[in-house]
Amino acid sequence: MSISRCRLSAGIIHLDEKFFEVLLSKRLTTKTDLRHQLLVPTEALGDDKKLIVGDLIISFDQNGKQWKFPLATRKTDRGKPSRYKKPTIPPGSWHPFVQEFGLRADDAVIFYIRKHDIARKIQVRAMRKAFLLMGKKVWKEVEKVDNQASTSQPRTPA
């Protein structure tokens, strides 16, 4: 099933709330998001406690492949101890996802649950801007990269 009812606002993808419950969405803008760990927006750990640090987010991509993303915290900021524990998905689980889908700057990721899914399986999708329609960006799901090579870094000629 393709996610067709989504829009990006302030860097976050929103889905039609009648059908989907969004747990986390983020536009991938930093080198860290693409080459290392996913820096999770603090808002994802809001008062409703959809996600809790220490959780293992077991999610499924559009091909049915299971991905396990531990939600951890960074205890340092630029090499110094941080007062604020910033949520992340560590490189060991995040970077393989980036590589498999060939994610690049300005792509986005979304974790959501379909409201009619009794099992409440978490879905994860990589999204890319497809085109503009009446001045609004239309997003599409990113398909798995066949050769498993990442497009997040420039390729060198052979």
Tab-separated table of N, CA and C in Angstrom:
chain	number	residue	atom	x	y	z
A	1	MET	N	0.842	-1.183	0.000
A	1	MET	CA	0.000	0.000	0.000
A	1	MET	C	0.878	1.235	0.000
A	2	SER	N	0.642	2.118	-0.900
A	2	SER	CA	1.410	3.354	-0.991
A	2	SER	C	0.787	4.399	-0.073
A	3	ILE	N	1.626	5.198	0.529
A	3	ILE	CA	1.125	6.274	1.385
A	3	ILE	C	0.856	7.459	0.479
A	4	SER	N	-0.388	7.730	0.188
A	4	SER	CA	-0.704	8.811	-0.733
A	4	SER	C	-1.217	10.054	-0.022
A	5	ARG	N	-1.703	9.907	1.165
A	5	ARG	CA	-2.268	11.056	1.880
A	5	ARG	C	-1.264	11.598	2.879
A	6	CYS	N	-0.160	12.138	2.368
A	6	CYS	CA	0.817	12.711	3.287
A	6	CYS	C	1.274	14.060	2.782
A	7	ARG	N	1.707	14.886	3.691
A	7	ARG	CA	2.250	16.198	3.349
A	7	ARG	C	3.393	16.483	4.305
A	8	LEU	N	4.260	17.385	3.915
A	8	LEU	CA	5.382	17.739	4.766
A	8	LEU	C	5.160	19.152	5.267
A	9	SER	N	5.255	19.343	6.548
A	9	SER	CA	5.082	20.648	7.155
A	9	SER	C	6.145	20.816	8.219
A	10	ALA	N	6.908	21.881	8.121
A	10	ALA	CA	7.978	22.163	9.086
A	10	ALA	C	8.918	20.975	9.228
A	11	GLY	N	9.182	20.289	8.101
A	11	GLY	CA	10.138	19.197	8.125
A	11	GLY	C	9.593	17.876	8.626
A	12	ILE	N	8.284	17.803	8.859
A	12	ILE	CA	7.703	16.575	9.400
A	12	ILE	C	6.566	16.118	8.489
A	13	ILE	N	6.519	14.823	8.209
A	13	ILE	CA	5.445	14.276	7.382
A	13	ILE	C	4.230	14.011	8.256
A	14	HIS	N	3.064	14.382	7.754
A	14	HIS	CA	1.797	14.128	8.449
A	14	HIS	C	0.943	13.226	7.575
A	15	LEU	N	0.268	12.272	8.176
A	15	LEU	CA	-0.650	11.392	7.459
A	15	LEU	C	-2.068	11.679	7.924
A	16	ASP	N	-3.033	11.308	7.121
A	16	ASP	CA	-4.437	11.477	7.461
A	16	ASP	C	-4.721	10.744	8.778
A	17	GLU	N	-5.087	11.484	9.804
A	17	GLU	CA	-5.274	10.917	11.144
A	17	GLU	C	-6.424	9.916	11.230
A	18	LYS	N	-7.313	9.896	10.248
A	18	LYS	CA	-8.402	8.918	10.256
A	18	LYS	C	-7.873	7.505	10.044
A	19	PHE	N	-6.750	7.400	9.336
A	19	PHE	CA	-6.238	6.093	8.945
A	19	PHE	C	-4.915	5.712	9.596
A	20	PHE	N	-4.143	6.707	10.039
A	20	PHE	CA	-2.790	6.448	10.519
A	20	PHE	C	-2.526	7.144	11.844
A	21	GLU	N	-1.703	6.515	12.667
A	21	GLU	CA	-1.192	7.132	13.887
A	21	GLU	C	0.317	7.276	13.699
A	22	VAL	N	0.787	8.514	13.558
A	22	VAL	CA	2.210	8.767	13.325
A	22	VAL	C	2.948	8.752	14.655
A	23	LEU	N	3.983	7.925	14.744
A	23	LEU	CA	4.807	7.852	15.948
A	23	LEU	C	6.001	8.789	15.843
A	24	LEU	N	6.569	8.863	14.650
A	24	LEU	CA	7.776	9.661	14.439
A	24	LEU	C	7.920	9.942	12.958
A	25	SER	N	8.213	11.180	12.614
A	25	SER	CA	8.573	11.505	11.237
A	25	SER	C	9.668	12.553	11.265
A	26	LYS	N	10.573	12.433	10.310
A	26	LYS	CA	11.694	13.366	10.293
A	26	LYS	C	12.262	13.494	8.894
A	27	ARG	N	12.577	14.712	8.535
A	27	ARG	CA	13.288	14.993	7.294
A	27	ARG	C	14.771	14.792	7.570
A	28	LEU	N	15.461	14.119	6.672
A	28	LEU	CA	16.881	13.811	6.857
A	28	LEU	C	17.709	14.945	6.274
A	29	THR	N	18.271	15.753	7.156
A	29	THR	CA	18.960	16.954	6.690
A	29	THR	C	20.431	17.006	7.069
A	30	THR	N	20.841	16.244	8.042
A	30	THR	CA	22.228	16.340	8.492
A	30	THR	C	23.041	15.132	8.042
A	31	LYS	N	24.350	15.308	8.001
A	31	LYS	CA	25.248	14.193	7.686
A	31	LYS	C	25.058	13.070	8.700
A	32	THR	N	24.824	13.451	9.942
A	32	THR	CA	24.630	12.453	10.999
A	32	THR	C	23.446	11.555	10.674
A	33	ASP	N	22.324	12.149	10.234
A	33	ASP	CA	21.130	11.369	9.892
A	33	ASP	C	21.398	10.378	8.767
A	34	LEU	N	22.284	10.716	7.862
A	34	LEU	CA	22.522	9.878	6.685
A	34	LEU	C	23.697	8.925	6.834
A	35	ARG	N	24.705	9.312	7.569
A	35	ARG	CA	25.920	8.498	7.636
A	35	ARG	C	26.106	7.781	8.966
A	36	HIS	N	25.337	8.185	9.972
A	36	HIS	CA	25.546	7.608	11.301
A	36	HIS	C	24.210	7.220	11.925
A	37	GLN	N	23.802	7.973	12.928
A	37	GLN	CA	22.586	7.661	13.677
A	37	GLN	C	21.468	8.624	13.294
A	38	LEU	N	20.233	8.210	13.538
A	38	LEU	CA	19.102	9.100	13.311
A	38	LEU	C	18.887	9.914	14.577
A	39	LEU	N	18.966	11.224	14.443
A	39	LEU	CA	18.686	12.110	15.571
A	39	LEU	C	17.169	12.271	15.647
A	40	VAL	N	16.573	11.700	16.667
A	40	VAL	CA	15.119	11.669	16.809
A	40	VAL	C	14.639	12.985	17.407
A	41	PRO	N	13.623	13.615	16.785
A	41	PRO	CA	13.087	14.847	17.367
A	41	PRO	C	12.547	14.575	18.773
A	42	THR	N	12.881	15.440	19.710
A	42	THR	CA	12.455	15.275	21.096
A	42	THR	C	10.935	15.199	21.205
A	43	GLU	N	10.224	15.870	20.283
A	43	GLU	CA	8.759	15.863	20.311
A	43	GLU	C	8.193	14.447	20.173
A	44	ALA	N	8.963	13.540	19.590
A	44	ALA	CA	8.498	12.152	19.429
A	44	ALA	C	8.339	11.463	20.782
A	45	LEU	N	8.950	12.031	21.808
A	45	LEU	CA	8.857	11.480	23.161
A	45	LEU	C	7.902	12.315	24.002
A	46	GLY	N	6.841	12.818	23.381
A	46	GLY	CA	5.912	13.720	24.044
A	46	GLY	C	5.163	13.109	25.206
A	47	ASP	N	4.223	13.879	25.744
A	47	ASP	CA	3.452	13.475	26.918
A	47	ASP	C	2.628	12.213	26.686
A	48	ASP	N	2.253	11.961	25.437
A	48	ASP	CA	1.421	10.785	25.173
A	48	ASP	C	2.228	9.492	25.210
A	49	LYS	N	3.555	9.594	25.328
A	49	LYS	CA	4.447	8.439	25.505
A	49	LYS	C	4.288	7.367	24.422
A	50	LYS	N	4.145	7.797	23.169
A	50	LYS	CA	4.089	6.829	22.072
A	50	LYS	C	5.407	6.080	21.966
A	51	LEU	N	6.503	6.812	22.130
A	51	LEU	CA	7.834	6.208	22.106
A	51	LEU	C	8.528	6.526	23.415
A	52	ILE	N	9.236	5.557	23.949
A	52	ILE	CA	9.949	5.731	25.211
A	52	ILE	C	11.395	5.318	24.998
A	53	VAL	N	12.327	6.136	25.519
A	53	VAL	CA	13.745	5.788	25.418
A	53	VAL	C	13.943	4.418	26.043
A	54	GLY	N	14.686	3.584	25.370
A	54	GLY	CA	14.890	2.214	25.813
A	54	GLY	C	14.017	1.234	25.042
A	55	ASP	N	13.002	1.756	24.349
A	55	ASP	CA	12.144	0.906	23.521
A	55	ASP	C	12.930	0.309	22.367
A	56	LEU	N	12.509	-0.846	21.922
A	56	LEU	CA	12.995	-1.434	20.684
A	56	LEU	C	11.848	-1.286	19.697
A	57	ILE	N	12.040	-0.419	18.704
A	57	ILE	CA	10.991	-0.164	17.725
A	57	ILE	C	11.093	-1.240	16.646
A	58	ILE	N	10.220	-2.226	16.730
A	58	ILE	CA	10.191	-3.286	15.720
A	58	ILE	C	9.208	-2.829	14.654
A	59	SER	N	9.724	-2.613	13.447
A	59	SER	CA	8.895	-2.063	12.385
A	59	SER	C	9.094	-2.842	11.094
A	60	PHE	N	8.185	-2.601	10.146
A	60	PHE	CA	8.185	-3.332	8.886
A	60	PHE	C	8.158	-2.349	7.725
A	61	ASP	N	9.017	-2.597	6.711
A	61	ASP	CA	9.004	-1.734	5.530
A	61	ASP	C	7.930	-2.215	4.556
A	62	GLN	N	7.810	-1.545	3.409
A	62	GLN	CA	6.752	-1.878	2.456
A	62	GLN	C	6.919	-3.262	1.832
A	63	ASN	N	8.103	-3.857	1.959
A	63	ASN	CA	8.346	-5.199	1.442
A	63	ASN	C	8.112	-6.275	2.506
A	64	GLY	N	7.726	-5.851	3.710
A	64	GLY	CA	7.476	-6.790	4.797
A	64	GLY	C	8.716	-7.146	5.602
A	65	LYS	N	9.862	-6.544	5.255
A	65	LYS	CA	11.095	-6.821	5.996
A	65	LYS	C	11.013	-6.182	7.376
A	66	GLN	N	11.429	-6.943	8.382
A	66	GLN	CA	11.419	-6.442	9.756
A	66	GLN	C	12.710	-5.676	10.044
A	67	TRP	N	12.558	-4.516	10.680
A	67	TRP	CA	13.691	-3.695	11.112
A	67	TRP	C	13.560	-3.491	12.612
A	68	LYS	N	14.675	-3.621	13.333
A	68	LYS	CA	14.679	-3.395	14.781
A	68	LYS	C	15.535	-2.171	15.069
A	69	PHE	N	14.886	-1.124	15.577
A	69	PHE	CA	15.560	0.132	15.878
A	69	PHE	C	15.481	0.407	17.379
A	70	PRO	N	16.594	0.274	18.119
A	70	PRO	CA	16.551	0.644	19.536
A	70	PRO	C	16.523	2.165	19.672
A	71	LEU	N	15.704	2.659	20.562
A	71	LEU	CA	15.640	4.094	20.824
A	71	LEU	C	16.531	4.370	22.026
A	72	ALA	N	17.632	5.046	21.778
A	72	ALA	CA	18.642	5.302	22.812
A	72	ALA	C	18.748	6.807	23.058
A	73	THR	N	19.694	7.193	23.912
A	73	THR	CA	19.953	8.616	24.121
A	73	THR	C	21.437	8.893	23.997
A	74	ARG	N	21.724	10.057	23.422
A	74	ARG	CA	23.109	10.531	23.395
A	74	ARG	C	23.337	11.228	24.722
A	75	LYS	N	24.434	10.891	25.349
A	75	LYS	CA	24.732	11.524	26.634
A	75	LYS	C	25.764	12.633	26.488
A	76	THR	N	26.283	12.790	25.253
A	76	THR	CA	27.250	13.855	25.000
A	76	THR	C	26.788	14.684	23.814
A	77	ASP	N	27.264	15.906	23.762
A	77	ASP	CA	26.985	16.803	22.648
A	77	ASP	C	28.305	17.436	22.246
A	78	ARG	N	28.768	17.098	21.053
A	78	ARG	CA	30.053	17.585	20.537
A	78	ARG	C	31.200	17.234	21.483
A	79	GLY	N	31.149	16.007	22.016
A	79	GLY	CA	32.223	15.507	22.859
A	79	GLY	C	32.149	15.904	24.318
A	80	LYS	N	31.169	16.724	24.689
A	80	LYS	CA	31.034	17.171	26.076
A	80	LYS	C	29.756	16.581	26.674
A	81	PRO	N	29.759	16.332	27.990
A	81	PRO	CA	28.534	15.822	28.622
A	81	PRO	C	27.368	16.778	28.378
A	82	SER	N	26.206	16.222	28.103
A	82	SER	CA	25.034	17.034	27.813
A	82	SER	C	24.031	16.948	28.954
A	83	ARG	N	23.428	18.085	29.281
A	83	ARG	CA	22.371	18.103	30.295
A	83	ARG	C	21.103	17.460	29.751
A	84	TYR	N	20.947	17.518	28.429
A	84	TYR	CA	19.742	17.014	27.789
A	84	TYR	C	20.066	15.714	27.074
A	85	LYS	N	19.376	14.681	27.429
A	85	LYS	CA	19.599	13.387	26.794
A	85	LYS	C	18.819	13.353	25.483
A	86	LYS	N	19.554	13.435	24.384
A	86	LYS	CA	18.932	13.534	23.070
A	86	LYS	C	18.641	12.145	22.508
A	87	PRO	N	17.384	11.890	22.097
A	87	PRO	CA	17.038	10.565	21.580
A	87	PRO	C	17.651	10.298	20.206
A	88	THR	N	18.094	9.059	20.000
A	88	THR	CA	18.683	8.651	18.725
A	88	THR	C	18.322	7.201	18.419
A	89	ILE	N	18.450	6.863	17.150
A	89	ILE	CA	18.462	5.462	16.732
A	89	ILE	C	19.904	5.205	16.329
A	90	PRO	N	20.615	4.327	17.050
A	90	PRO	CA	22.054	4.132	16.858
A	90	PRO	C	22.427	3.628	15.458
A	91	PRO	N	23.701	3.881	15.070
A	91	PRO	CA	24.171	3.545	13.726
A	91	PRO	C	24.024	2.075	13.345
A	92	GLY	N	24.225	1.160	14.284
A	92	GLY	CA	24.184	-0.261	13.957
A	92	GLY	C	22.860	-0.717	13.371
A	93	SER	N	21.782	-0.064	13.748
A	93	SER	CA	20.473	-0.425	13.209
A	93	SER	C	19.992	0.572	12.156
A	94	TRP	N	20.371	1.830	12.291
A	94	TRP	CA	19.891	2.873	11.382
A	94	TRP	C	20.618	2.868	10.033
A	95	HIS	N	21.936	2.781	10.054
A	95	HIS	CA	22.703	2.913	8.810
A	95	HIS	C	22.360	1.834	7.783
A	96	PRO	N	22.129	0.575	8.168
A	96	PRO	CA	21.707	-0.417	7.169
A	96	PRO	C	20.398	-0.030	6.461
A	97	PHE	N	19.476	0.610	7.181
A	97	PHE	CA	18.223	1.072	6.567
A	97	PHE	C	18.514	2.162	5.541
A	98	VAL	N	19.373	3.116	5.907
A	98	VAL	CA	19.763	4.199	4.990
A	98	VAL	C	20.368	3.610	3.724
A	99	GLN	N	21.265	2.654	3.887
A	99	GLN	CA	21.922	2.037	2.732
A	99	GLN	C	20.939	1.242	1.878
A	100	GLU	N	20.089	0.469	2.507
A	100	GLU	CA	19.174	-0.385	1.742
A	100	GLU	C	18.233	0.422	0.859
A	101	PHE	N	17.849	1.619	1.328
A	101	PHE	CA	16.930	2.445	0.554
A	101	PHE	C	17.637	3.593	-0.166
A	102	GLY	N	18.961	3.674	-0.044
A	102	GLY	CA	19.714	4.702	-0.752
A	102	GLY	C	19.262	6.107	-0.395
A	103	LEU	N	19.057	6.353	0.893
A	103	LEU	CA	18.542	7.654	1.321
A	103	LEU	C	19.573	8.749	1.127
A	104	ARG	N	19.081	9.955	0.895
A	104	ARG	CA	19.947	11.114	0.667
A	104	ARG	C	19.329	12.346	1.325
A	105	ALA	N	20.085	13.435	1.299
A	105	ALA	CA	19.632	14.676	1.934
A	105	ALA	C	18.255	15.075	1.400
A	106	ASP	N	17.419	15.544	2.291
A	106	ASP	CA	16.047	15.991	2.033
A	106	ASP	C	15.041	14.865	1.847
A	107	ASP	N	15.466	13.609	1.958
A	107	ASP	CA	14.502	12.519	2.053
A	107	ASP	C	13.918	12.587	3.464
A	108	ALA	N	12.963	11.743	3.743
A	108	ALA	CA	12.350	11.731	5.070
A	108	ALA	C	12.060	10.292	5.466
A	109	VAL	N	11.829	10.104	6.748
A	109	VAL	CA	11.456	8.786	7.270
A	109	VAL	C	10.233	8.975	8.156
A	110	ILE	N	9.361	7.980	8.127
A	110	ILE	CA	8.162	8.049	8.951
A	110	ILE	C	7.892	6.677	9.564
A	111	PHE	N	7.570	6.684	10.845
A	111	PHE	CA	7.155	5.486	11.574
A	111	PHE	C	5.689	5.703	11.932
A	112	TYR	N	4.839	4.743	11.595
A	112	TYR	CA	3.412	4.916	11.845
A	112	TYR	C	2.733	3.571	12.052
A	113	ILE	N	1.500	3.640	12.540
A	113	ILE	CA	0.649	2.459	12.711
A	113	ILE	C	-0.634	2.720	11.936
A	114	ARG	N	-1.082	1.736	11.190
A	114	ARG	CA	-2.387	1.837	10.526
A	114	ARG	C	-3.458	1.605	11.589
A	115	LYS	N	-4.403	2.515	11.697
A	115	LYS	CA	-5.406	2.421	12.767
A	115	LYS	C	-6.266	1.170	12.677
A	116	HIS	N	-6.469	0.622	11.496
A	116	HIS	CA	-7.301	-0.585	11.367
A	116	HIS	C	-6.510	-1.871	11.593
A	117	ASP	N	-5.215	-1.769	11.845
A	117	ASP	CA	-4.367	-2.948	12.057
A	117	ASP	C	-4.501	-3.415	13.508
A	118	ILE	N	-5.180	-4.524	13.713
A	118	ILE	CA	-5.411	-5.048	15.064
A	118	ILE	C	-4.094	-5.380	15.760
A	119	ALA	N	-3.114	-5.879	15.007
A	119	ALA	CA	-1.806	-6.230	15.581
A	119	ALA	C	-0.984	-4.988	15.925
A	120	ARG	N	-1.386	-3.835	15.423
A	120	ARG	CA	-0.694	-2.551	15.659
A	120	ARG	C	0.792	-2.633	15.299
A	121	LYS	N	1.083	-3.241	14.153
A	121	LYS	CA	2.465	-3.323	13.681
A	121	LYS	C	2.938	-1.941	13.255
A	122	ILE	N	4.125	-1.594	13.692
A	122	ILE	CA	4.715	-0.312	13.307
A	122	ILE	C	5.277	-0.449	11.901
A	123	GLN	N	4.927	0.499	11.053
A	123	GLN	CA	5.425	0.550	9.679
A	123	GLN	C	6.502	1.630	9.606
A	124	VAL	N	7.519	1.410	8.782
A	124	VAL	CA	8.545	2.425	8.549
A	124	VAL	C	8.646	2.626	7.043
A	125	ARG	N	8.692	3.880	6.626
A	125	ARG	CA	8.811	4.190	5.210
A	125	ARG	C	9.836	5.298	5.013
A	126	ALA	N	10.620	5.127	3.966
A	126	ALA	CA	11.510	6.189	3.505
A	126	ALA	C	10.724	6.950	2.444
A	127	MET	N	10.758	8.262	2.494
A	127	MET	CA	9.973	9.088	1.580
A	127	MET	C	10.895	10.058	0.839
A	128	ARG	N	10.504	10.377	-0.403
A	128	ARG	CA	11.275	11.315	-1.229
A	128	ARG	C	10.294	12.238	-1.948
A	129	LYS	N	10.688	13.512	-2.084
A	129	LYS	CA	9.849	14.457	-2.821
A	129	LYS	C	9.758	13.994	-4.269
A	130	ALA	N	8.546	13.923	-4.794
A	130	ALA	CA	8.350	13.470	-6.165
A	130	ALA	C	8.153	14.648	-7.113
A	131	PHE	N	7.244	15.559	-6.751
A	131	PHE	CA	6.958	16.704	-7.615
A	131	PHE	C	6.111	17.711	-6.848
A	132	LEU	N	5.885	18.866	-7.473
A	132	LEU	CA	5.011	19.888	-6.903
A	132	LEU	C	3.653	19.798	-7.581
A	133	LEU	N	2.599	19.896	-6.803
A	133	LEU	CA	1.248	19.901	-7.331
A	133	LEU	C	0.516	21.070	-6.701
A	134	MET	N	0.171	22.030	-7.507
A	134	MET	CA	-0.500	23.247	-7.035
A	134	MET	C	0.282	23.890	-5.892
A	135	GLY	N	1.598	23.929	-6.037
A	135	GLY	CA	2.467	24.575	-5.066
A	135	GLY	C	2.786	23.750	-3.832
A	136	LYS	N	2.285	22.524	-3.765
A	136	LYS	CA	2.553	21.664	-2.605
A	136	LYS	C	3.405	20.481	-3.028
A	137	LYS	N	4.329	20.093	-2.151
A	137	LYS	CA	5.210	18.963	-2.434
A	137	LYS	C	4.446	17.651	-2.283
A	138	VAL	N	4.624	16.787	-3.255
A	138	VAL	CA	4.031	15.451	-3.204
A	138	VAL	C	5.163	14.475	-2.944
A	139	TRP	N	4.974	13.611	-1.963
A	139	TRP	CA	5.999	12.661	-1.543
A	139	TRP	C	5.656	11.266	-2.023
A	140	LYS	N	6.675	10.450	-2.256
A	140	LYS	CA	6.471	9.049	-2.637
A	140	LYS	C	7.384	8.172	-1.796
A	141	GLU	N	7.004	6.914	-1.667
A	141	GLU	CA	7.846	5.967	-0.947
A	141	GLU	C	9.094	5.683	-1.758
A	142	VAL	N	10.215	5.559	-1.059
A	142	VAL	CA	11.473	5.205	-1.707
A	142	VAL	C	11.534	3.683	-1.780
A	143	GLU	N	11.844	3.181	-2.950
A	143	GLU	CA	11.977	1.736	-3.137
A	143	GLU	C	13.368	1.290	-2.719
A	144	LYS	N	13.494	0.034	-2.373
A	144	LYS	CA	14.779	-0.562	-2.008
A	144	LYS	C	15.754	-0.427	-3.174
A	145	VAL	N	17.002	-0.088	-2.866
A	145	VAL	CA	18.044	0.011	-3.879
A	145	VAL	C	18.485	-1.408	-4.227
A	146	ASP	N	18.428	-1.762	-5.521
A	146	ASP	CA	18.744	-3.132	-5.941
A	146	ASP	C	20.155	-3.570	-5.608
A	147	ASN	N	21.120	-2.675	-5.806
A	147	ASN	CA	22.513	-3.083	-5.586
A	147	ASN	C	22.994	-2.803	-4.170
A	148	GLN	N	22.092	-2.367	-3.296
A	148	GLN	CA	22.412	-2.102	-1.891
A	148	GLN	C	23.406	-0.965	-1.703
A	149	ALA	N	23.779	-0.250	-2.760
A	149	ALA	CA	24.738	0.854	-2.628
A	149	ALA	C	24.004	2.093	-2.146
A	150	SER	N	24.630	2.826	-1.268
A	150	SER	CA	24.027	4.036	-0.732
A	150	SER	C	24.203	5.185	-1.706
A	151	THR	N	23.143	5.973	-1.870
A	151	THR	CA	23.251	7.177	-2.686
A	151	THR	C	23.395	8.402	-1.793
A	152	SER	N	23.598	8.178	-0.503
A	152	SER	CA	23.723	9.307	0.414
A	152	SER	C	25.113	9.928	0.355
A	153	GLN	N	26.043	9.257	-0.285
A	153	GLN	CA	27.390	9.782	-0.442
A	153	GLN	C	27.734	9.788	-1.924
A	154	PRO	N	28.533	10.758	-2.374
A	154	PRO	CA	28.892	10.797	-3.786
A	154	PRO	C	29.638	9.529	-4.190
A	155	ARG	N	29.349	9.056	-5.375
A	155	ARG	CA	30.039	7.869	-5.880
A	155	ARG	C	31.299	8.286	-6.608
A	156	THR	N	32.325	7.475	-6.471
A	156	THR	CA	33.572	7.751	-7.178
A	156	THR	C	33.614	6.908	-8.436
A	157	PRO	N	34.126	7.471	-9.551
A	157	PRO	CA	34.181	6.701	-10.791
A	157	PRO	C	35.086	5.486	-10.642
A	158	ALA	N	34.720	4.411	-11.308
A	158	ALA	CA	35.502	3.164	-11.226
A	158	ALA	C	36.705	3.212	-12.137
